[in-house]
PDB file of C-alpha atoms in Angstrom:
ATOM      1  CA  MET A 780     -16.344  -9.721 -10.868  1.00  0.00           C
ATOM      2  CA  ALA A 781     -12.781  -8.582  -8.671  1.00  0.00           C
ATOM      3  CA  PHE A 782     -11.891  -5.268  -7.627  1.00  0.00           C
ATOM      4  CA  LEU A 783      -9.012  -5.558  -8.489  1.00  0.00           C
ATOM      5  CA  ASP A 784      -7.071  -7.722 -10.931  1.00  0.00           C
ATOM      6  CA  MET A 785      -4.091  -8.815 -13.039  1.00  0.00           C
ATOM      7  CA  GLN A 786      -4.745 -11.555 -15.629  1.00  0.00           C
ATOM      8  CA  GLY A 787      -1.555 -12.891 -17.703  1.00  0.00           C
ATOM      9  CA  VAL A 788       0.018  -9.798 -16.835  1.00  0.00           C
ATOM     10  CA  SER A 789       4.175  -9.292 -17.508  1.00  0.00           C
ATOM     11  CA  TYR A 790       6.483  -6.503 -17.513  1.00  0.00           C
ATOM     12  CA  THR A 791      10.669  -5.929 -18.630  1.00  0.00           C
ATOM     13  CA  TYR A 792      12.940  -3.561 -18.459  1.00  0.00           C
ATOM     14  CA  PRO A 793      14.534  -2.306 -21.570  1.00  0.00           C
ATOM     15  CA  GLY A 794      17.631  -4.727 -22.297  1.00  0.00           C
ATOM     16  CA  TRP A 795      17.044  -6.783 -18.539  1.00  0.00           C
ATOM     17  CA  PRO A 796      15.216 -10.598 -18.411  1.00  0.00           C
ATOM     18  CA  PRO A 797      11.044 -10.162 -17.720  1.00  0.00           C
ATOM     19  CA  VAL A 798      10.774  -8.149 -14.050  1.00  0.00           C
ATOM     20  CA  VAL A 799       6.970 -10.380 -13.499  1.00  0.00           C
ATOM     21  CA  GLN A 800       5.623 -13.024 -15.773  1.00  0.00           C
ATOM     22  CA  ARG A 801       2.270 -14.529 -16.609  1.00  0.00           C
ATOM     23  CA  VAL A 802       0.978 -13.067 -13.357  1.00  0.00           C
ATOM     24  CA  ASP A 803      -2.329 -13.746 -12.892  1.00  0.00           C
ATOM     25  CA  TRP A 804      -3.286 -12.198  -9.341  1.00  0.00           C
ATOM     26  CA  ASP A 805      -6.528 -10.289  -8.296  1.00  0.00           C
ATOM     27  CA  ILE A 806      -7.936  -8.515  -5.584  1.00  0.00           C
ATOM     28  CA  ALA A 807     -11.677  -8.500  -3.615  1.00  0.00           C
ATOM     29  CA  GLN A 808     -13.175  -4.900  -2.804  1.00  0.00           C
ATOM     30  CA  GLY A 809     -11.885  -4.086   0.340  1.00  0.00           C
ATOM     31  CA  GLU A 810      -9.441  -6.623   1.230  1.00  0.00           C
ATOM     32  CA  PHE A 811      -5.725  -5.188   2.424  1.00  0.00           C
ATOM     33  CA  HIS A 812      -4.096  -8.387   0.565  1.00  0.00           C
ATOM     34  CA  CYS A 813       0.238  -7.491   0.823  1.00  0.00           C
ATOM     35  CA  LEU A 814       2.996  -8.860  -1.603  1.00  0.00           C
ATOM     36  CA  VAL A 815       5.837 -10.058   0.770  1.00  0.00           C
ATOM     37  CA  GLY A 816       9.302 -11.443  -2.034  1.00  0.00           C
ATOM     38  CA  ARG A 817      12.606 -10.620  -1.228  1.00  0.00           C
ATOM     39  CA  SER A 818      14.577  -7.635  -3.353  1.00  0.00           C
ATOM     40  CA  GLY A 819      14.352  -8.158  -7.138  1.00  0.00           C
ATOM     41  CA  CYS A 820      11.553 -10.179  -7.150  1.00  0.00           C
ATOM     42  CA  GLY A 821       9.138  -7.670  -8.203  1.00  0.00           C
ATOM     43  CA  LYS A 822       6.889  -7.217  -6.288  1.00  0.00           C
ATOM     44  CA  THR A 823       7.382  -2.638  -7.545  1.00  0.00           C
ATOM     45  CA  THR A 824       7.104  -2.959 -10.138  1.00  0.00           C
ATOM     46  CA  LEU A 825       3.414  -4.652 -10.257  1.00  0.00           C
ATOM     47  CA  LEU A 826       3.181  -2.050  -7.968  1.00  0.00           C
ATOM     48  CA  LYS A 827       2.896   0.281 -10.792  1.00  0.00           C
ATOM     49  CA  LEU A 828       1.817  -2.116 -13.052  1.00  0.00           C
ATOM     50  CA  ALA A 829      -1.279  -2.396 -10.734  1.00  0.00           C
ATOM     51  CA  ALA A 830      -1.516   2.137 -10.339  1.00  0.00           C
ATOM     52  CA  GLY A 831      -1.190   2.791 -14.294  1.00  0.00           C
ATOM     53  CA  LEU A 832       2.648   4.092 -13.320  1.00  0.00           C
ATOM     54  CA  LEU A 833       3.670   1.099 -16.122  1.00  0.00           C
ATOM     55  CA  GLN A 834       1.652  -0.701 -18.853  1.00  0.00           C
ATOM     56  CA  PRO A 835       2.382  -4.864 -19.395  1.00  0.00           C
ATOM     57  CA  ASP A 836       4.439  -5.527 -22.157  1.00  0.00           C
ATOM     58  CA  GLU A 837       1.340  -8.854 -22.385  1.00  0.00           C
ATOM     59  CA  GLY A 838      -1.504  -8.663 -20.285  1.00  0.00           C
ATOM     60  CA  ARG A 839      -4.186  -6.835 -18.539  1.00  0.00           C
ATOM     61  CA  VAL A 840      -4.766  -4.537 -15.538  1.00  0.00           C
ATOM     62  CA  SER A 841      -8.902  -4.101 -14.648  1.00  0.00           C
ATOM     63  CA  LEU A 842      -9.510  -1.456 -11.630  1.00  0.00           C
ATOM     64  CA  GLN A 843     -14.098  -2.327 -11.232  1.00  0.00           C
ATOM     65  CA  GLY A 844     -14.486  -3.729 -14.558  1.00  0.00           C
ATOM     66  CA  GLN A 845     -12.116  -1.051 -16.163  1.00  0.00           C
ATOM     67  CA  VAL A 846      -9.577  -1.294 -17.875  1.00  0.00           C
ATOM     68  CA  VAL A 847      -6.053   0.619 -16.284  1.00  0.00           C
ATOM     69  CA  ARG A 848      -4.527   2.233 -18.740  1.00  0.00           C
ATOM     70  CA  GLN A 849      -2.874   5.436 -16.901  1.00  0.00           C
ATOM     71  CA  PRO A 850      -3.192   7.063 -12.878  1.00  0.00           C
ATOM     72  CA  GLY A 851      -6.309   7.888 -11.438  1.00  0.00           C
ATOM     73  CA  PRO A 852      -7.825   9.152  -9.557  1.00  0.00           C
ATOM     74  CA  GLY A 853      -9.618   5.861  -7.726  1.00  0.00           C
ATOM     75  CA  THR A 854      -6.358   4.559  -6.697  1.00  0.00           C
ATOM     76  CA  GLY A 855      -4.175   6.466  -4.108  1.00  0.00           C
ATOM     77  CA  PHE A 856       0.071   6.006  -3.837  1.00  0.00           C
ATOM     78  CA  VAL A 857       2.279   5.926  -1.275  1.00  0.00           C
ATOM     79  CA  PHE A 858       5.730   5.655  -1.788  1.00  0.00           C
ATOM     80  CA  GLN A 859       8.870   4.580   0.132  1.00  0.00           C
ATOM     81  CA  ALA A 860       9.166   7.668   0.938  1.00  0.00           C
ATOM     82  CA  PRO A 861       6.857  10.454   2.197  1.00  0.00           C
ATOM     83  CA  THR A 862       8.198  13.106  -1.030  1.00  0.00           C
ATOM     84  CA  LEU A 863       6.250  16.032   0.245  1.00  0.00           C
ATOM     85  CA  LEU A 864       6.848  18.623  -0.897  1.00  0.00           C
ATOM     86  CA  ASP A 865       9.490  21.475   0.815  1.00  0.00           C
ATOM     87  CA  TRP A 866       7.504  24.588   0.031  1.00  0.00           C
ATOM     88  CA  LEU A 867       4.023  23.326   0.381  1.00  0.00           C
ATOM     89  CA  THR A 868       2.460  23.151   4.543  1.00  0.00           C
ATOM     90  CA  VAL A 869       1.005  20.299   5.427  1.00  0.00           C
ATOM     91  CA  LEU A 870      -2.660  20.782   4.799  1.00  0.00           C
ATOM     92  CA  ASP A 871      -1.787  21.904   1.688  1.00  0.00           C
ATOM     93  CA  ASN A 872       0.450  18.899   1.058  1.00  0.00           C
ATOM     94  CA  VAL A 873      -2.960  16.913   1.931  1.00  0.00           C
ATOM     95  CA  LEU A 874      -4.724  19.277  -0.715  1.00  0.00           C
ATOM     96  CA  LEU A 875      -2.287  18.773  -3.348  1.00  0.00           C
ATOM     97  CA  PRO A 876      -3.646  15.889  -5.062  1.00  0.00           C
ATOM     98  CA  VAL A 877      -6.297  17.865  -4.706  1.00  0.00           C
ATOM     99  CA  THR A 878      -5.441  21.504  -6.300  1.00  0.00           C
ATOM    100  CA  LEU A 879      -3.405  19.111  -8.834  1.00  0.00           C
ATOM    101  CA  GLN A 880      -6.620  18.767 -10.475  1.00  0.00           C
ATOM    102  CA  ARG A 881      -8.538  21.764 -10.054  1.00  0.00           C
ATOM    103  CA  GLN A 882      -8.596  24.650  -7.337  1.00  0.00           C
ATOM    104  CA  PRO A 883      -9.595  23.347  -3.229  1.00  0.00           C
ATOM    105  CA  THR A 884     -13.053  23.583  -2.621  1.00  0.00           C
ATOM    106  CA  ALA A 885     -14.094  24.061   1.707  1.00  0.00           C
ATOM    107  CA  GLN A 886     -15.562  20.582   1.480  1.00  0.00           C
ATOM    108  CA  ASP A 887     -11.969  19.652   0.010  1.00  0.00           C
ATOM    109  CA  VAL A 888     -10.438  21.633   3.214  1.00  0.00           C
ATOM    110  CA  ALA A 889     -12.147  19.889   5.594  1.00  0.00           C
ATOM    111  CA  ARG A 890     -12.247  17.241   4.136  1.00  0.00           C
ATOM    112  CA  ALA A 891      -8.022  17.095   4.511  1.00  0.00           C
ATOM    113  CA  GLU A 892      -8.218  18.983   7.536  1.00  0.00           C
ATOM    114  CA  GLN A 893     -10.171  15.374   9.140  1.00  0.00           C
ATOM    115  CA  LEU A 894      -7.717  13.416   8.134  1.00  0.00           C
ATOM    116  CA  LEU A 895      -5.336  14.821   9.715  1.00  0.00           C
ATOM    117  CA  THR A 896      -7.272  15.288  12.872  1.00  0.00           C
ATOM    118  CA  GLN A 897      -7.506  11.317  12.246  1.00  0.00           C
ATOM    119  CA  MET A 898      -3.836  11.465  11.910  1.00  0.00           C
ATOM    120  CA  GLY A 899      -3.301  13.326  15.135  1.00  0.00           C
ATOM    121  CA  LEU A 900      -2.219  16.055  13.253  1.00  0.00           C
ATOM    122  CA  ALA A 901      -4.702  18.711  13.290  1.00  0.00           C
ATOM    123  CA  SER A 902      -2.541  20.955  15.336  1.00  0.00           C
ATOM    124  CA  HIS A 903       0.564  20.576  11.980  1.00  0.00           C
ATOM    125  CA  SER A 904      -1.483  21.451   9.209  1.00  0.00           C
ATOM    126  CA  SER A 905       0.140  25.694   8.594  1.00  0.00           C
ATOM    127  CA  HIS A 906       3.969  23.435   9.691  1.00  0.00           C
ATOM    128  CA  TYR A 907       6.514  22.105   6.686  1.00  0.00           C
ATOM    129  CA  PRO A 908       7.577  18.561   6.598  1.00  0.00           C
ATOM    130  CA  ARG A 909      10.764  19.887   8.010  1.00  0.00           C
ATOM    131  CA  GLN A 910       9.451  20.695  11.197  1.00  0.00           C
ATOM    132  CA  LEU A 911       8.216  16.644  11.465  1.00  0.00           C
ATOM    133  CA  SER A 912       9.590  13.566  12.205  1.00  0.00           C
ATOM    134  CA  GLY A 913       9.960  10.708  10.185  1.00  0.00           C
ATOM    135  CA  GLY A 914       6.279   9.869  11.071  1.00  0.00           C
ATOM    136  CA  GLN A 915       4.483  12.953  10.818  1.00  0.00           C
ATOM    137  CA  GLN A 916       5.914  12.472   7.488  1.00  0.00           C
ATOM    138  CA  SER A 917       4.478   9.702   7.217  1.00  0.00           C
ATOM    139  CA  ARG A 918       1.588  10.093   8.216  1.00  0.00           C
ATOM    140  CA  VAL A 919       0.839  13.397   5.907  1.00  0.00           C
ATOM    141  CA  ALA A 920       1.599  11.418   2.923  1.00  0.00           C
ATOM    142  CA  ILE A 921      -1.170   8.254   4.029  1.00  0.00           C
ATOM    143  CA  ALA A 922      -3.406  11.427   4.519  1.00  0.00           C
ATOM    144  CA  ARG A 923      -2.554  13.162   1.249  1.00  0.00           C
ATOM    145  CA  ALA A 924      -3.431   9.881  -0.617  1.00  0.00           C
ATOM    146  CA  LEU A 925      -6.263   9.413   1.204  1.00  0.00           C
ATOM    147  CA  VAL A 926      -8.118  12.851   1.117  1.00  0.00           C
ATOM    148  CA  LEU A 927      -9.560  12.195  -3.339  1.00  0.00           C
ATOM    149  CA  GLU A 928     -10.924   9.388  -1.391  1.00  0.00           C
ATOM    150  CA  PRO A 929      -9.373   6.433  -3.779  1.00  0.00           C
ATOM    151  CA  ALA A 930     -11.790   2.827  -4.005  1.00  0.00           C
ATOM    152  CA  ILE A 931      -8.227   1.589  -3.270  1.00  0.00           C
ATOM    153  CA  LEU A 932      -4.836   2.491  -1.748  1.00  0.00           C
ATOM    154  CA  LEU A 933      -1.588   1.509  -3.407  1.00  0.00           C
ATOM    155  CA  MET A 934       1.580   1.325  -1.066  1.00  0.00           C
ATOM    156  CA  ASP A 935       5.631   0.742  -1.465  1.00  0.00           C
ATOM    157  CA  GLU A 936       7.196  -0.993   2.140  1.00  0.00           C
ATOM    158  CA  PRO A 937       5.869   3.044   3.293  1.00  0.00           C
ATOM    159  CA  PHE A 938       7.399   1.429   7.088  1.00  0.00           C
ATOM    160  CA  ALA A 939      10.868   1.134   6.724  1.00  0.00           C
ATOM    161  CA  ALA A 940      12.340   3.179   7.455  1.00  0.00           C
ATOM    162  CA  LEU A 941      10.999   3.751  10.955  1.00  0.00           C
ATOM    163  CA  ASP A 942      11.085   3.013  14.477  1.00  0.00           C
ATOM    164  CA  ALA A 943       9.468   0.137  15.146  1.00  0.00           C
ATOM    165  CA  ILE A 944       7.303   1.264  17.926  1.00  0.00           C
ATOM    166  CA  THR A 945       6.285   5.093  15.045  1.00  0.00           C
ATOM    167  CA  ARG A 946       5.894   1.728  12.410  1.00  0.00           C
ATOM    168  CA  GLU A 947       3.342  -0.161  14.811  1.00  0.00           C
ATOM    169  CA  GLU A 948       1.950   2.964  15.494  1.00  0.00           C
ATOM    170  CA  LEU A 949       0.864   3.114  11.692  1.00  0.00           C
ATOM    171  CA  GLN A 950       0.021   0.378  10.944  1.00  0.00           C
ATOM    172  CA  ASP A 951      -3.071   0.227  13.294  1.00  0.00           C
ATOM    173  CA  GLU A 952      -3.577   4.227  12.244  1.00  0.00           C
ATOM    174  CA  LEU A 953      -3.930   2.546   9.215  1.00  0.00           C
ATOM    175  CA  GLN A 954      -5.906  -0.593   9.037  1.00  0.00           C
ATOM    176  CA  ALA A 955      -8.648   0.463  10.705  1.00  0.00           C
ATOM    177  CA  MET A 956      -9.003   4.136   8.508  1.00  0.00           C
ATOM    178  CA  CYS A 957      -9.165   1.834   5.609  1.00  0.00           C
ATOM    179  CA  ARG A 958     -11.923  -0.420   7.551  1.00  0.00           C
ATOM    180  CA  ALA A 959     -13.778   2.348   8.737  1.00  0.00           C
ATOM    181  CA  ARG A 960     -13.898   3.278   4.382  1.00  0.00           C
ATOM    182  CA  GLY A 961     -14.392   0.119   3.333  1.00  0.00           C
ATOM    183  CA  THR A 962     -10.159   1.179   0.732  1.00  0.00           C
ATOM    184  CA  SER A 963      -9.264  -1.953  -0.540  1.00  0.00           C
ATOM    185  CA  VAL A 964      -4.798  -1.799  -0.482  1.00  0.00           C
ATOM    186  CA  PHE A 965      -2.293  -3.537  -1.797  1.00  0.00           C
ATOM    187  CA  PHE A 966       0.356  -2.574   0.334  1.00  0.00           C
ATOM    188  CA  VAL A 967       4.860  -4.240  -0.411  1.00  0.00           C
ATOM    189  CA  THR A 968       6.130  -5.136   2.520  1.00  0.00           C
ATOM    190  CA  HIS A 969       9.923  -7.617   3.278  1.00  0.00           C
ATOM    191  CA  ASP A 970       8.780  -7.518   6.934  1.00  0.00           C
ATOM    192  CA  ILE A 971       7.005 -10.976   6.943  1.00  0.00           C
ATOM    193  CA  ALA A 972       5.477  -9.484  10.723  1.00  0.00           C
ATOM    194  CA  GLU A 973       3.943  -6.306   9.522  1.00  0.00           C
ATOM    195  CA  ALA A 974       2.316  -8.072   6.475  1.00  0.00           C
ATOM    196  CA  VAL A 975       0.387 -10.488   8.897  1.00  0.00           C
ATOM    197  CA  TYR A 976      -0.562  -8.385  10.804  1.00  0.00           C
ATOM    198  CA  LEU A 977      -2.034  -5.997   8.076  1.00  0.00           C
ATOM    199  CA  ALA A 978      -3.240  -8.985   4.963  1.00  0.00           C
ATOM    200  CA  ASP A 979      -6.482 -10.397   4.523  1.00  0.00           C
ATOM    201  CA  ARG A 980      -4.794 -12.112   1.997  1.00  0.00           C
ATOM    202  CA  VAL A 981      -0.363 -13.110   1.706  1.00  0.00           C
ATOM    203  CA  ALA A 982       1.565 -13.022  -1.513  1.00  0.00           C
ATOM    204  CA  VAL A 983       4.430 -14.171  -2.546  1.00  0.00           C
ATOM    205  CA  MET A 984       6.651 -13.192  -4.702  1.00  0.00           C
ATOM    206  CA  GLU A 985       9.991 -14.944  -6.814  1.00  0.00           C
ATOM    207  CA  GLY A 986      11.091 -14.390  -9.844  1.00  0.00           C
ATOM    208  CA  GLY A 987       8.885 -11.810 -11.188  1.00  0.00           C
ATOM    209  CA  ARG A 988       6.188 -14.480 -10.444  1.00  0.00           C
ATOM    210  CA  ILE A 989       3.519 -14.978  -7.790  1.00  0.00           C
ATOM    211  CA  ARG A 990       3.569 -18.032  -5.684  1.00  0.00           C
ATOM    212  CA  HIS A 991       2.144 -18.492  -2.952  1.00  0.00           C
ATOM    213  CA  ASP A 992      -1.618 -16.988  -1.624  1.00  0.00           C
ATOM    214  CA  ILE A 993      -2.155 -17.580   2.120  1.00  0.00           C
ATOM    215  CA  ARG A 994      -4.950 -16.755   4.116  1.00  0.00           C
ATOM    216  CA  VAL A 995      -4.448 -14.431   7.152  1.00  0.00           C
ATOM    217  CA  GLU A 996      -7.024 -16.552   9.542  1.00  0.00           C
ATOM    218  CA  LEU A 997      -6.370 -14.236  12.290  1.00  0.00           C
ATOM    219  CA  PRO A 998      -9.898 -11.754  13.726  1.00  0.00           C
ATOM    220  CA  ARG A 999     -10.110  -8.027  13.063  1.00  0.00           C
ATOM    221  CA  SER A1000      -9.972  -5.349  14.362  1.00  0.00           C
ATOM    222  CA  ARG A1001      -5.727  -6.401  15.743  1.00  0.00           C
ATOM    223  CA  THR A1002      -3.828  -5.450  18.004  1.00  0.00           C
ATOM    224  CA  GLN A1003      -0.859  -5.351  18.430  1.00  0.00           C
ATOM    225  CA  ASP A1004      -0.858  -8.308  21.479  1.00  0.00           C
ATOM    226  CA  VAL A1005      -1.469 -10.401  18.391  1.00  0.00           C
ATOM    227  CA  ARG A1006       1.556 -10.930  17.635  1.00  0.00           C
ATOM    228  CA  TYR A1007       2.430 -12.478  20.672  1.00  0.00           C
ATOM    229  CA  SER A1008      -0.173 -15.682  19.899  1.00  0.00           C
ATOM    230  CA  ALA A1009       0.378 -18.910  18.200  1.00  0.00           C
ATOM    231  CA  ALA A1010      -2.043 -18.552  14.964  1.00  0.00           C
ATOM    232  CA  PHE A1011       0.453 -15.242  14.188  1.00  0.00           C
ATOM    233  CA  ASN A1012       3.628 -16.923  14.691  1.00  0.00           C
ATOM    234  CA  ALA A1013       2.564 -20.057  12.811  1.00  0.00           C
ATOM    235  CA  ILE A1014       1.787 -18.583   9.848  1.00  0.00           C
ATOM    236  CA  CYS A1015       4.896 -15.839   9.788  1.00  0.00           C
ATOM    237  CA  ALA A1016       6.247 -18.738  10.217  1.00  0.00           C
ATOM    238  CA  GLU A1017       4.600 -21.020   6.506  1.00  0.00           C
ATOM    239  CA  LEU A1018       5.406 -17.231   4.478  1.00  0.00           C
ATOM    240  CA  ARG A1019       9.268 -17.851   6.215  1.00  0.00           C
ATOM    241  CA  GLN A1020       9.000 -21.078   4.644  1.00  0.00           C
ATOM    242  CA  ALA A1021       7.392 -20.398   0.993  1.00  0.00           C
ATOM    243  CA  MET A1022       9.789 -17.412   0.604  1.00  0.00           C
ATOM    244  CA  ASP A1023      13.068 -19.988   1.346  1.00  0.00           C
ATOM    245  CA  GLN A1024      11.485 -22.468  -0.576  1.00  0.00           C
ATOM    246  CA  GLU A1025      11.437 -20.092  -3.611  1.00  0.00           C
ATOM    247  CA  ASP A1026      15.308 -18.990  -2.568  1.00  0.00           C
ATOM    248  CA  GLY A1027      16.079 -22.975  -2.763  1.00  0.00           C
ATOM    249  CA  ARG A1028      16.863 -23.264   0.369  1.00  0.00           C
TER     250      ARG A1028
END
């Protein structure tokens, strides 16, 4: 049984052509899956369907064998912007998913502090978002998404606005933390190299459909040096060719 399973999923915004069309797709437990495609191809909508933020017009989305009807504690979500609350401290921002459900326990606080330590932000727990850099805010957003120990992490181009060095640092931190926890990841990006570096599998989406599903046969754990290897660049070229074919180029 697939961990995240989509069967015949379609979605249309009122007054618009179909955005997602009859998608059959799955993610295995512990797998890091990236979805690439040009702007407007339906990537973010598919992510929202996986999260339960939208309900499909047709088909079914299941997580661990249960139909997804709304966002649940088993799913963590990281948006394109960190979306931190300005009036809360870093620690309280990380604890927000807990606070929305109940009063945080000492164990919850300890887990949040551990995540901040792993993100290199232990000394910033009492700071406010305005006192952080963009990269630090992104780290807080990831810690917040992991504080409830979700089974799957859904990420919508979370590093797109960051500089190249910070982005690569966060990629390394993210894959290390998720592999250590066995967390499945569905990661949307427009960056081919980012997708190949992070993923076990990369899917190409075009016109609301998944057109290609490519397995990344690169060893784990990966370091930035792999970007200069022939194997890495061959997979990047394969993905780019797949995207160009679907775009009619």
